[in-house]
Short mmCIF file of C-alpha atoms and ligand atoms in Angstrom, two decimals:
data_model
loop_
_atom_site.label_atom_id
_atom_site.label_comp_id
_atom_site.label_asym_id
_atom_site.label_seq_id
_atom_site.Cartn_x
_atom_site.Cartn_y
_atom_site.Cartn_z
CA MET A 1 119.00 -92.12 -32.94
CA GLU A 2 115.30 -94.14 -31.47
CA PHE A 3 112.77 -93.11 -33.61
CA VAL A 4 108.81 -93.77 -33.21
CA VAL A 5 105.67 -93.55 -35.60
CA LYS A 6 102.56 -91.99 -33.28
CA SER A 7 99.36 -90.69 -34.29
CA GLY A 8 96.69 -88.27 -33.20
CA ALA A 9 96.29 -84.73 -33.28
CA ALA A 10 99.77 -82.14 -32.64
CA GLU A 11 97.97 -80.49 -30.67
CA LYS A 12 97.01 -83.00 -28.50
CA GLN A 13 100.46 -84.80 -27.49
CA LYS A 14 101.77 -84.83 -24.54
CA THR A 15 105.68 -83.82 -25.25
CA ALA A 16 108.78 -82.05 -24.09
CA CYS A 17 109.42 -80.44 -27.89
CA LEU A 18 106.80 -80.25 -30.17
CA VAL A 19 107.98 -79.31 -33.37
CA VAL A 20 105.35 -77.15 -35.60
CA GLY A 21 105.88 -76.42 -39.42
CA VAL A 22 104.63 -72.53 -39.57
CA HIS A 23 104.37 -69.98 -43.22
CA LYS A 24 104.58 -66.19 -42.87
CA LYS A 25 101.21 -65.48 -44.60
CA THR A 26 98.48 -68.84 -43.20
CA LEU A 27 99.25 -71.28 -40.56
CA PRO A 28 99.04 -75.15 -41.50
CA ASP A 29 96.10 -76.74 -39.45
CA SER A 30 97.72 -77.47 -36.69
CA ALA A 31 99.60 -74.78 -35.81
CA THR A 32 96.58 -72.84 -35.92
CA ALA A 33 94.80 -75.11 -33.46
CA ILE A 34 97.99 -74.58 -31.28
CA ASP A 35 97.50 -70.86 -31.37
CA SER A 36 94.19 -70.73 -30.15
CA LEU A 37 95.61 -72.91 -27.81
CA THR A 38 98.27 -70.83 -26.49
CA GLY A 39 95.94 -67.61 -27.00
CA GLY A 40 96.90 -66.08 -30.51
CA GLN A 41 100.55 -66.62 -28.76
CA LEU A 42 101.71 -67.97 -31.57
CA SER A 43 100.78 -65.49 -33.93
CA ILE A 44 102.12 -62.39 -32.29
CA VAL A 45 106.11 -64.53 -31.79
CA LEU A 46 105.60 -64.44 -35.60
CA LYS A 47 104.32 -61.40 -36.00
CA GLN A 48 106.98 -59.67 -33.84
CA GLY A 49 109.33 -61.15 -36.83
CA ASP A 50 112.40 -63.00 -34.58
CA LEU A 51 111.37 -65.39 -36.87
CA ASP A 52 113.29 -65.80 -40.33
CA PHE A 53 110.65 -67.12 -42.78
CA LYS A 54 113.67 -69.02 -44.57
CA PRO A 55 112.65 -72.49 -44.78
CA GLY A 56 114.98 -74.63 -42.36
CA HIS A 57 114.72 -71.36 -40.28
CA SER A 58 113.08 -71.97 -35.98
CA LEU A 59 112.66 -70.39 -32.97
CA ILE A 60 111.72 -72.29 -29.33
CA LEU A 61 108.53 -70.77 -27.62
CA HIS A 62 108.87 -72.17 -23.50
CA SER A 63 105.50 -72.76 -22.12
CA ALA A 64 103.57 -71.21 -24.16
CA GLY A 65 99.74 -72.93 -22.82
CA PRO A 66 100.00 -76.04 -22.45
CA PHE A 67 103.33 -76.50 -24.21
CA GLU A 68 106.80 -77.22 -22.30
CA ARG A 69 108.26 -76.37 -25.80
CA LEU A 70 107.05 -75.41 -29.43
CA LEU A 71 109.70 -75.59 -32.03
CA LEU A 72 108.74 -73.03 -34.59
CA LEU A 73 110.01 -74.66 -38.28
CA SER A 74 109.16 -71.66 -41.39
CA MET A 75 107.96 -73.30 -44.42
CA GLY A 76 108.85 -70.58 -46.38
CA ASP A 77 106.40 -67.10 -47.03
CA SER A 78 103.36 -68.94 -48.34
CA ASP A 79 101.67 -73.11 -48.20
CA VAL A 80 103.50 -73.32 -51.33
CA PRO A 81 105.19 -76.71 -51.11
CA LEU A 82 109.41 -76.78 -50.79
CA SER A 83 111.90 -77.56 -53.60
CA ASP A 84 113.96 -80.87 -52.69
CA ALA A 85 116.87 -78.15 -51.80
CA GLN A 86 114.80 -76.50 -49.76
CA LEU A 87 113.44 -80.12 -47.90
CA LYS A 88 117.74 -81.32 -47.48
CA LYS A 89 118.34 -77.36 -46.17
CA LEU A 90 115.24 -77.81 -43.32
CA ALA A 91 115.84 -81.22 -42.41
CA THR A 92 119.71 -80.29 -41.80
CA ASN A 93 118.95 -76.96 -39.51
CA LEU A 94 116.05 -79.06 -38.12
CA ALA A 95 118.58 -81.90 -37.29
CA SER A 96 121.17 -78.78 -35.77
CA ALA A 97 118.01 -77.28 -33.62
CA LEU A 98 117.43 -80.80 -32.10
CA GLN A 99 120.86 -81.04 -30.87
CA SER A 100 120.44 -78.01 -28.61
CA VAL A 101 116.78 -78.46 -26.95
CA ASN A 102 117.66 -80.24 -23.59
CA ALA A 103 115.12 -82.18 -23.58
CA ARG A 104 114.80 -86.12 -23.56
CA GLU A 105 112.15 -86.72 -26.89
CA ALA A 106 110.50 -84.39 -29.35
CA THR A 107 107.34 -84.91 -31.42
CA ILE A 108 107.36 -83.65 -35.40
CA ALA A 109 104.15 -82.69 -37.52
CA ILE A 110 105.33 -84.56 -40.01
CA GLU A 111 102.36 -84.27 -43.28
CA GLU A 112 102.55 -80.89 -42.60
CA ILE A 113 106.08 -80.58 -44.40
CA ILE A 114 104.86 -81.18 -47.94
CA VAL A 115 107.87 -81.03 -50.74
CA LYS A 116 106.52 -80.17 -54.76
CA ASP A 117 106.11 -83.78 -55.88
CA GLN A 118 107.42 -85.63 -53.21
CA SER A 119 105.75 -88.37 -51.26
CA LEU A 120 105.34 -88.67 -47.76
CA ARG A 121 107.74 -91.29 -47.68
CA TRP A 122 110.45 -89.48 -49.39
CA VAL A 123 109.37 -86.45 -46.98
CA THR A 124 110.17 -88.76 -43.86
CA ARG A 125 113.36 -90.49 -45.08
CA GLN A 126 115.16 -87.42 -45.70
CA LEU A 127 113.70 -86.17 -42.77
CA VAL A 128 115.06 -89.12 -41.20
CA GLU A 129 118.58 -89.37 -42.76
CA ALA A 130 119.68 -86.19 -41.61
CA ILE A 131 118.69 -86.15 -38.01
CA GLU A 132 121.23 -89.42 -37.92
CA TYR A 133 123.83 -87.96 -40.09
CA GLY A 134 122.69 -84.54 -37.64
CA PHE A 135 123.25 -86.53 -34.33
CA TYR A 136 126.71 -88.63 -35.62
CA GLN A 137 129.26 -87.97 -33.52
CA PHE A 138 132.89 -89.28 -33.41
CA ASN A 139 134.32 -88.92 -30.25
CA GLN A 140 136.32 -92.55 -29.34
CA PHE A 141 139.59 -90.91 -29.09
CA LYS A 142 138.46 -88.13 -26.83
CA ASN A 143 139.22 -88.30 -23.58
CA ASP A 144 136.80 -84.84 -22.37
CA THR A 145 134.05 -86.81 -23.04
CA GLY A 146 132.85 -85.46 -19.21
CA LYS A 147 133.57 -81.93 -20.13
CA GLY A 148 133.76 -79.72 -23.06
CA GLN A 149 132.68 -83.30 -25.55
CA GLY A 150 130.46 -84.40 -22.95
CA VAL A 151 128.51 -81.04 -22.40
CA LYS A 152 127.85 -81.74 -26.27
CA ASN A 153 125.97 -85.74 -25.37
CA ALA A 154 123.87 -84.92 -22.58
CA ARG A 155 121.76 -82.78 -25.02
CA GLY A 156 119.88 -83.23 -27.58
CA VAL A 157 116.59 -85.11 -28.22
CA LYS A 158 117.31 -89.05 -27.73
CA LYS A 159 114.22 -90.09 -29.28
CA ILE A 160 111.65 -88.76 -31.77
CA ILE A 161 108.14 -89.09 -32.27
CA LEU A 162 106.68 -88.48 -35.94
CA LEU A 163 103.29 -87.51 -36.16
CA ALA A 164 101.31 -88.57 -38.84
CA ASP A 165 97.47 -89.56 -39.35
CA ARG A 166 96.15 -92.74 -38.62
CA LYS A 167 96.01 -93.52 -42.61
CA ASN A 168 98.97 -92.02 -43.35
CA ALA A 169 101.41 -94.43 -40.56
CA ASP A 170 102.36 -97.12 -42.68
CA GLU A 171 103.89 -94.06 -45.52
CA VAL A 172 105.86 -92.45 -43.04
CA LYS A 173 107.18 -96.01 -41.56
CA ALA A 174 108.13 -96.74 -44.94
CA GLY A 175 109.90 -94.07 -45.09
CA LEU A 176 111.38 -94.29 -41.53
CA THR A 177 112.73 -97.76 -42.49
CA VAL A 178 114.16 -96.86 -45.11
CA GLY A 179 116.15 -93.22 -44.04
CA GLN A 180 117.57 -94.99 -40.33
CA ALA A 181 118.83 -98.12 -43.06
CA ILE A 182 120.42 -95.11 -44.93
CA GLY A 183 121.17 -93.10 -42.05
CA GLN A 184 123.24 -95.78 -40.61
CA GLY A 185 125.05 -97.58 -42.94
CA ARG A 186 126.63 -93.94 -43.81
CA ASN A 187 127.76 -93.09 -40.34
CA ILE A 188 129.28 -96.90 -40.18
CA ALA A 189 131.10 -95.33 -43.42
CA ARG A 190 131.75 -91.82 -41.71
CA THR A 191 133.99 -94.41 -38.40
CA LEU A 192 135.44 -96.46 -41.15
CA GLY A 193 136.57 -93.14 -42.75
CA ASN A 194 137.43 -91.22 -39.50
CA LEU A 195 139.47 -94.00 -37.94
CA PRO A 196 142.84 -93.31 -38.48
CA GLY A 197 145.49 -95.60 -40.61
CA ASN A 198 147.52 -97.09 -38.03
CA ILE A 199 144.16 -98.39 -36.63
CA CYS A 200 141.81 -98.96 -39.67
CA HIS A 201 144.53 -100.42 -42.40
CA PRO A 202 143.55 -103.87 -44.74
CA THR A 203 143.76 -106.63 -41.84
CA TYR A 204 141.34 -104.55 -39.95
CA LEU A 205 138.76 -103.55 -42.65
CA ALA A 206 139.00 -107.60 -43.30
CA GLU A 207 138.16 -108.08 -39.82
CA GLU A 208 134.79 -106.16 -39.73
CA ALA A 209 133.89 -107.94 -42.80
CA LYS A 210 134.03 -110.85 -40.88
CA ASN A 211 132.33 -109.76 -37.55
CA LEU A 212 129.57 -108.54 -40.00
CA ALA A 213 129.13 -111.97 -41.47
CA LYS A 214 129.15 -113.56 -37.70
CA LEU A 215 126.26 -111.32 -37.20
CA HIS A 216 123.72 -112.45 -40.21
CA THR A 217 123.35 -115.61 -41.67
CA LYS A 218 122.95 -113.60 -45.29
CA LEU A 219 126.37 -113.11 -45.65
CA THR A 220 129.72 -114.95 -45.59
CA THR A 221 132.95 -112.99 -45.99
CA LYS A 222 136.45 -114.46 -47.97
CA VAL A 223 139.21 -112.79 -48.17
CA LEU A 224 142.50 -113.41 -49.73
CA ASN A 225 145.68 -112.79 -48.00
CA GLU A 226 148.90 -111.55 -49.97
CA LYS A 227 150.38 -115.13 -50.95
CA GLN A 228 146.90 -116.18 -52.22
CA MET A 229 146.46 -112.90 -54.33
CA ALA A 230 150.11 -113.45 -55.32
CA GLU A 231 149.05 -117.18 -56.98
CA LEU A 232 145.84 -115.44 -58.66
CA GLY A 233 149.03 -113.50 -60.67
CA MET A 234 147.25 -110.33 -58.76
CA SER A 235 150.80 -108.24 -59.62
CA SER A 236 148.91 -104.85 -59.68
CA LEU A 237 147.48 -105.23 -56.54
CA LEU A 238 150.54 -106.48 -54.76
CA SER A 239 152.66 -103.58 -56.11
CA VAL A 240 151.06 -101.11 -53.89
CA SER A 241 151.57 -102.60 -50.94
CA ALA A 242 154.81 -103.92 -51.36
CA GLY A 243 156.41 -101.36 -49.46
CA SER A 244 154.48 -101.38 -46.56
CA ASP A 245 154.61 -104.03 -43.52
CA GLN A 246 150.92 -104.05 -43.94
CA GLU A 247 149.50 -106.60 -45.78
CA ALA A 248 147.01 -105.37 -48.41
CA ARG A 249 143.65 -107.52 -48.61
CA LEU A 250 140.99 -108.39 -50.79
CA ILE A 251 138.05 -108.78 -49.25
CA CYS A 252 134.76 -110.03 -50.95
CA MET A 253 131.25 -110.00 -48.54
CA GLU A 254 128.47 -112.10 -50.21
CA TYR A 255 124.78 -110.79 -48.99
CA LYS A 256 122.60 -113.63 -51.21
CA ASN A 257 118.90 -112.92 -50.21
CA GLY A 258 117.93 -112.85 -53.85
CA LYS A 259 116.24 -115.44 -56.20
CA ARG A 260 118.59 -118.62 -55.94
CA GLY A 261 121.21 -118.21 -59.27
CA ALA A 262 120.33 -114.77 -60.29
CA LYS A 263 123.64 -112.84 -61.10
CA PRO A 264 125.16 -110.78 -58.22
CA LEU A 265 125.76 -106.82 -58.95
CA VAL A 266 129.10 -106.07 -57.23
CA LEU A 267 129.80 -103.24 -55.69
CA LEU A 268 133.82 -102.19 -55.34
CA GLY A 269 135.59 -99.99 -52.67
CA LYS A 270 139.03 -98.74 -53.16
CA GLY A 271 140.85 -99.81 -49.95
CA ILE A 272 143.72 -97.74 -49.44
CA THR A 273 143.87 -96.97 -46.35
CA PHE A 274 146.83 -94.41 -46.36
CA ASP A 275 147.92 -92.74 -49.61
CA THR A 276 151.00 -91.39 -49.30
CA GLY A 277 151.39 -91.55 -52.61
CA GLY A 278 154.72 -94.26 -52.37
CA ILE A 279 157.61 -93.67 -54.24
CA SER A 280 156.24 -90.87 -55.88
CA LEU A 281 155.59 -89.11 -52.79
CA LYS A 282 153.10 -86.97 -51.91
CA PRO A 283 153.68 -83.32 -50.72
CA GLY A 284 153.56 -83.36 -46.59
CA ALA A 285 149.95 -80.33 -45.92
CA ASN A 286 147.10 -81.92 -45.60
CA MET A 287 148.73 -85.63 -46.71
CA ASP A 288 146.78 -86.74 -42.71
CA GLU A 289 143.67 -86.30 -45.17
CA MET A 290 144.82 -89.52 -46.99
CA LYS A 291 143.59 -91.73 -44.46
CA PHE A 292 140.58 -91.30 -45.94
CA ASP A 293 141.38 -92.60 -49.15
CA MET A 294 139.39 -95.97 -48.83
CA CYS A 295 136.18 -94.11 -48.47
CA GLY A 296 134.75 -96.21 -51.05
CA ALA A 297 135.49 -99.44 -49.48
CA ALA A 298 133.98 -97.39 -46.36
CA SER A 299 130.89 -96.81 -48.01
CA VAL A 300 130.51 -100.42 -49.69
CA PHE A 301 130.77 -101.16 -45.63
CA GLY A 302 127.47 -99.64 -45.01
CA VAL A 303 125.90 -100.42 -47.94
CA MET A 304 126.33 -103.98 -46.42
CA ASN A 305 124.99 -102.98 -43.76
CA ALA A 306 122.02 -101.11 -45.21
CA ILE A 307 120.40 -103.88 -47.30
CA ILE A 308 120.96 -106.33 -44.33
CA GLN A 309 119.23 -104.20 -42.17
CA LEU A 310 116.35 -103.89 -44.86
CA ASP A 311 116.97 -107.77 -45.54
CA LEU A 312 116.72 -106.51 -49.43
CA PRO A 313 115.46 -109.54 -51.63
CA ILE A 314 118.80 -109.40 -53.61
CA ASN A 315 122.58 -110.33 -54.33
CA VAL A 316 125.29 -108.48 -53.84
CA ILE A 317 128.72 -108.80 -53.77
CA GLY A 318 130.63 -106.34 -51.37
CA MET A 319 134.36 -106.47 -52.48
CA VAL A 320 137.34 -104.25 -50.96
CA ALA A 321 140.12 -103.97 -52.24
CA ALA A 322 142.38 -102.75 -49.37
CA ALA A 323 146.21 -102.14 -49.54
CA GLU A 324 148.38 -98.75 -48.02
CA ASN A 325 150.57 -96.51 -49.61
CA MET A 326 153.99 -96.90 -48.74
CA PRO A 327 157.40 -95.48 -49.78
CA SER A 328 159.73 -98.08 -48.85
CA GLY A 329 163.23 -100.11 -49.95
CA ARG A 330 160.28 -102.09 -51.05
CA ALA A 331 158.31 -100.50 -53.01
CA SER A 332 157.25 -99.66 -57.10
CA ARG A 333 159.81 -98.02 -58.37
CA PRO A 334 157.98 -95.05 -61.25
CA GLY A 335 158.94 -97.02 -64.22
CA ASP A 336 158.01 -100.36 -62.87
CA ILE A 337 156.22 -103.14 -64.72
CA VAL A 338 153.53 -105.20 -63.49
CA THR A 339 151.66 -108.02 -65.18
CA SER A 340 148.42 -107.36 -63.86
CA MET A 341 145.66 -110.70 -63.21
CA SER A 342 144.45 -110.55 -66.39
CA GLY A 343 147.67 -110.96 -68.37
CA LYS A 344 147.88 -106.71 -69.70
CA THR A 345 151.38 -105.34 -68.31
CA ILE A 346 151.03 -102.02 -66.89
CA GLU A 347 154.22 -98.98 -66.51
CA ILE A 348 153.85 -98.03 -63.40
CA LEU A 349 154.82 -93.88 -64.39
CA ASN A 350 153.60 -93.07 -60.32
CA THR A 351 153.40 -94.57 -57.68
CA ASP A 352 150.60 -92.33 -56.54
CA ALA A 353 148.00 -93.57 -58.90
CA GLU A 354 147.95 -96.60 -57.00
CA GLY A 355 143.98 -96.64 -56.78
CA ARG A 356 143.49 -97.86 -60.38
CA LEU A 357 146.74 -100.79 -59.47
CA VAL A 358 144.36 -102.62 -56.94
CA LEU A 359 140.94 -102.02 -58.90
CA CYS A 360 142.29 -103.47 -61.82
CA ASP A 361 143.14 -106.80 -59.99
CA ALA A 362 139.85 -106.88 -58.18
CA LEU A 363 136.99 -105.98 -61.54
CA THR A 364 139.50 -109.11 -62.86
CA TYR A 365 138.98 -111.05 -60.20
CA ALA A 366 135.16 -110.26 -60.09
CA GLU A 367 134.51 -111.79 -63.48
CA ARG A 368 134.16 -115.01 -60.76
CA TYR A 369 130.91 -113.99 -59.65
CA LYS A 370 129.49 -113.57 -63.21
CA PRO A 371 129.02 -109.93 -62.13
CA GLU A 372 124.86 -108.10 -64.03
CA ALA A 373 126.64 -105.06 -63.12
CA VAL A 374 129.82 -103.86 -61.37
CA VAL A 375 129.94 -100.46 -59.67
CA ASP A 376 133.45 -98.93 -58.10
CA ILE A 377 133.67 -96.59 -56.04
CA ALA A 378 137.16 -94.42 -55.09
CA THR A 379 138.73 -91.48 -53.75
CA LEU A 380 140.18 -91.54 -57.28
CA THR A 381 141.51 -88.45 -58.39
CA GLY A 382 142.32 -85.43 -57.68
CA ALA A 383 141.06 -83.60 -61.11
CA CYS A 384 137.71 -85.00 -59.75
CA VAL A 385 138.31 -82.20 -57.45
CA VAL A 386 138.63 -79.74 -59.66
CA ALA A 387 136.56 -80.72 -62.31
CA LEU A 388 133.43 -81.21 -59.74
CA GLY A 389 134.25 -79.37 -56.63
CA ASN A 390 133.22 -81.09 -53.51
CA HIS A 391 129.40 -81.49 -54.01
CA THR A 392 129.20 -83.69 -56.64
CA SER A 393 130.48 -87.45 -57.28
CA GLY A 394 131.82 -87.94 -61.09
CA LEU A 395 130.33 -90.97 -63.12
CA LEU A 396 131.34 -93.24 -65.75
CA SER A 397 130.46 -95.94 -67.31
CA ASN A 398 130.95 -98.79 -70.34
CA ASN A 399 127.14 -98.51 -70.45
CA ASP A 400 124.51 -96.12 -70.74
CA GLU A 401 121.47 -97.85 -68.99
CA LEU A 402 123.28 -98.65 -66.29
CA ALA A 403 124.70 -95.03 -66.02
CA ARG A 404 120.98 -93.52 -66.37
CA GLU A 405 120.02 -95.67 -63.16
CA LEU A 406 122.79 -94.71 -60.88
CA LEU A 407 122.11 -91.03 -62.43
CA ASP A 408 118.33 -91.77 -61.82
CA ALA A 409 119.44 -93.50 -58.07
CA SER A 410 121.42 -90.31 -56.73
CA ASN A 411 119.13 -87.86 -57.91
CA GLU A 412 116.47 -89.53 -55.41
CA ALA A 413 118.93 -89.77 -52.72
CA MET A 414 119.99 -86.46 -53.40
CA ASP A 415 124.04 -88.03 -53.72
CA ARG A 416 124.38 -85.91 -56.37
CA ALA A 417 126.40 -87.59 -59.36
CA TRP A 418 127.07 -85.99 -62.88
CA GLN A 419 128.16 -88.74 -65.87
CA LEU A 420 131.48 -87.59 -67.66
CA PRO A 421 132.49 -88.95 -71.09
CA MET A 422 134.72 -91.88 -71.62
CA GLY A 423 136.26 -92.47 -75.48
CA GLU A 424 139.32 -93.68 -77.83
CA GLU A 425 140.70 -89.93 -77.38
CA TYR A 426 141.32 -90.19 -74.07
CA ASN A 427 142.19 -94.40 -74.02
CA ARG A 428 145.04 -93.64 -76.22
CA GLN A 429 146.59 -91.10 -73.54
CA LEU A 430 147.39 -94.62 -72.04
CA ASP A 431 149.96 -96.04 -73.98
CA SER A 432 152.93 -97.00 -73.03
CA ASN A 433 156.22 -97.60 -74.98
CA PHE A 434 157.37 -100.29 -72.83
CA ALA A 435 153.85 -101.69 -71.73
CA ASP A 436 150.56 -102.32 -72.90
CA MET A 437 149.59 -99.31 -70.93
CA ALA A 438 150.69 -96.62 -68.48
CA ASN A 439 148.88 -96.25 -65.39
CA ILE A 440 148.76 -92.26 -66.19
CA GLY A 441 147.32 -90.48 -69.05
CA GLY A 442 149.26 -87.17 -68.67
CA PRO A 443 148.06 -84.29 -66.54
CA ALA A 444 144.79 -83.77 -68.77
CA ALA A 445 141.26 -85.40 -67.70
CA GLY A 446 143.11 -86.81 -64.89
CA THR A 447 139.93 -88.57 -64.36
CA ILE A 448 138.36 -89.69 -67.89
CA THR A 449 141.77 -90.85 -68.47
CA ALA A 450 141.76 -93.54 -64.74
CA ALA A 451 138.44 -94.40 -65.85
CA CYS A 452 139.68 -95.30 -69.00
CA PHE A 453 142.18 -97.73 -67.67
CA LEU A 454 139.83 -98.84 -65.46
CA ALA A 455 137.19 -99.86 -68.54
CA ARG A 456 140.53 -102.08 -70.10
CA PHE A 457 139.82 -104.66 -66.57
CA ALA A 458 136.05 -103.80 -67.31
CA GLU A 459 135.01 -105.73 -70.74
CA ALA A 460 133.28 -108.40 -69.40
CA TYR A 461 130.45 -106.38 -67.87
CA PRO A 462 127.84 -103.77 -67.43
CA TRP A 463 130.45 -101.21 -65.25
CA ALA A 464 129.67 -98.01 -63.44
CA HIS A 465 133.10 -96.15 -61.82
CA LEU A 466 132.69 -93.80 -59.67
CA ASP A 467 135.02 -91.10 -58.68
CA ILE A 468 134.05 -90.17 -55.19
CA ALA A 469 137.79 -88.04 -54.35
CA GLY A 470 135.60 -84.89 -53.78
CA THR A 471 132.57 -85.66 -52.32
CA ALA A 472 133.69 -88.56 -49.75
CA TRP A 473 135.04 -86.49 -46.71
CA LEU A 474 134.73 -82.74 -45.65
CA SER A 475 138.10 -80.63 -44.83
CA GLY A 476 138.66 -77.62 -42.87
CA LYS A 477 136.84 -77.52 -39.80
CA GLU A 478 134.19 -79.63 -40.60
CA LYS A 479 136.86 -82.34 -41.35
CA GLY A 480 135.10 -86.04 -41.72
CA ALA A 481 134.16 -88.41 -44.14
CA SER A 482 131.09 -87.36 -45.35
CA GLY A 483 129.56 -91.42 -46.18
CA ARG A 484 128.36 -90.25 -49.29
CA PRO A 485 127.73 -92.14 -51.49
CA VAL A 486 125.85 -94.42 -49.67
CA PRO A 487 122.57 -92.76 -50.00
CA MET A 488 123.02 -93.13 -53.93
CA LEU A 489 123.78 -96.88 -53.87
CA VAL A 490 121.37 -98.21 -51.43
CA GLN A 491 118.60 -96.49 -53.83
CA PHE A 492 120.06 -98.04 -56.94
CA LEU A 493 119.59 -101.05 -54.79
CA LEU A 494 116.25 -100.22 -54.03
CA ASN A 495 115.25 -99.29 -57.72
CA ARG A 496 116.84 -103.13 -58.71
CA VAL A 497 114.60 -104.26 -56.66
CA SER A 498 111.13 -103.18 -56.92
N1 BES B 501 144.12 -90.85 -53.13
C1 BES B 501 144.70 -89.92 -54.78
C2 BES B 501 143.25 -89.50 -55.08
C3 BES B 501 143.17 -87.69 -54.35
C4 BES B 501 143.62 -86.60 -54.25
C5 BES B 501 141.41 -88.04 -53.85
C6 BES B 501 142.71 -85.79 -53.47
C7 BES B 501 140.91 -86.56 -52.41
C8 BES B 501 142.17 -85.70 -53.07
C9 BES B 501 145.25 -90.52 -55.48
O1 BES B 501 145.83 -92.40 -55.29
C10 BES B 501 145.78 -89.88 -56.63
O2 BES B 501 146.94 -90.37 -55.38
N2 BES B 501 145.74 -89.12 -58.13
C11 BES B 501 146.82 -89.33 -58.24
C12 BES B 501 146.96 -89.85 -59.64
C13 BES B 501 147.51 -88.51 -60.41
C14 BES B 501 149.44 -89.50 -60.23
C15 BES B 501 147.76 -89.57 -61.64
C16 BES B 501 145.95 -87.60 -58.31
O3 BES B 501 145.34 -87.50 -58.17
O4 BES B 501 147.01 -86.57 -58.28
MN1 MN B 502 147.23 -91.65 -54.31
ZN1 ZN B 503 144.91 -92.76 -53.79
#
């Protein structure tokens, strides 16, 4: 979406579609001015009651006074500020309303959208994020773009003008910059997630990372192939790709834009480009959704794109552990024992608990960056979906300060996470009769025991783990990658900079 910031009075704008906030009881200033230009038509329409005054509901008036289209956007009963959640709803609804407006551009009087305890900058950013999200389409494999899909493409605004008083223009511009970087980064993550496993395999992800480095001087990409990983002793990671004809890759995108010598933050994404479960084969129903098992990796790509766009003065290493989990005559068997790069041995009791097997070697490898902190992002456990559903990501950490920072970022970005406990009792569930540890901890507290497994490889630095199994994609009619937790992670990095 193209956005511009403009100043001037709402009622004076020459625009194909003017978006104006209204309340049930008192009209905001610009709506009052517009009302009088329409000879009171706006008031009459509002009295007729067709507009539902729940925040975010909208109604379009055509040719009212001098206005080609007036999109009346409800902000509730009276002029009480909106809550964060109401704003999010309003932004989502507005984005969808703008998709059915058959005009090239729309102008939003943004200053009158007031949210309790939030700045205009924050409101702008949320609105821009929602619009980028709402206008996203993934139709590169559809052939009917001239027909059904095409109609959807042709409609909808192409340019949005954010209208604000001159004195507030900088605030709005700042919100716009962040909102666009997050929104677009999120859409990049969605596209990688939505791509099928036959196209988006480990080598594809590695090529994407190399291409990104070609475009930006502050980024360098290094890729380890299977031979190089074998030399480093990454038998755990390689045990996952053993059954696949696709070679595994360990991808490191090094973004250096901070103080020279400043320790980097490492973001590590689980990049299982397809998870069949391996010899511990998953049931057939909905197995297609396991193409989304690289959404952690996709979020790392989204974040790298966003921080490049924002030119954040920080050092970040975006790592991706990419592999495909397949059954075959060469695949790992339940009961196999592997030695990880750290030297710790692992009994693979279930080949479907493969995410931790690729991440553990990557966590050991991350030590060479002497990181300030490491955050891994993984669609790791079905148990997390049971515990937190599809609304909240799981957060587990060996460092309370880091956990707090991530939770604060998640609240500010409205990309929710919730911390789960760890501890010795859970850790003991990983005991194995034959090796240093098993790769599963039994049916109880599956999300926690998975994190306990990872923690054993993350002792050298502050570490946090985000289990995004429930939040990384939507199922059913709206099936598709969500691009989460890009907003939370970008916010985390923004907060680190300031
Ligand atoms: N990728 C899955 C986790 C998953 C399951 C994400 C469903 C989203 C929806 C992961 O590799 C997996 O299979 N985990 C197993 C672990 C178990 C064998 C300990 C699981 O959750 O069933
Ligand atoms: Mn699995
Ligand atoms: Zn998996």
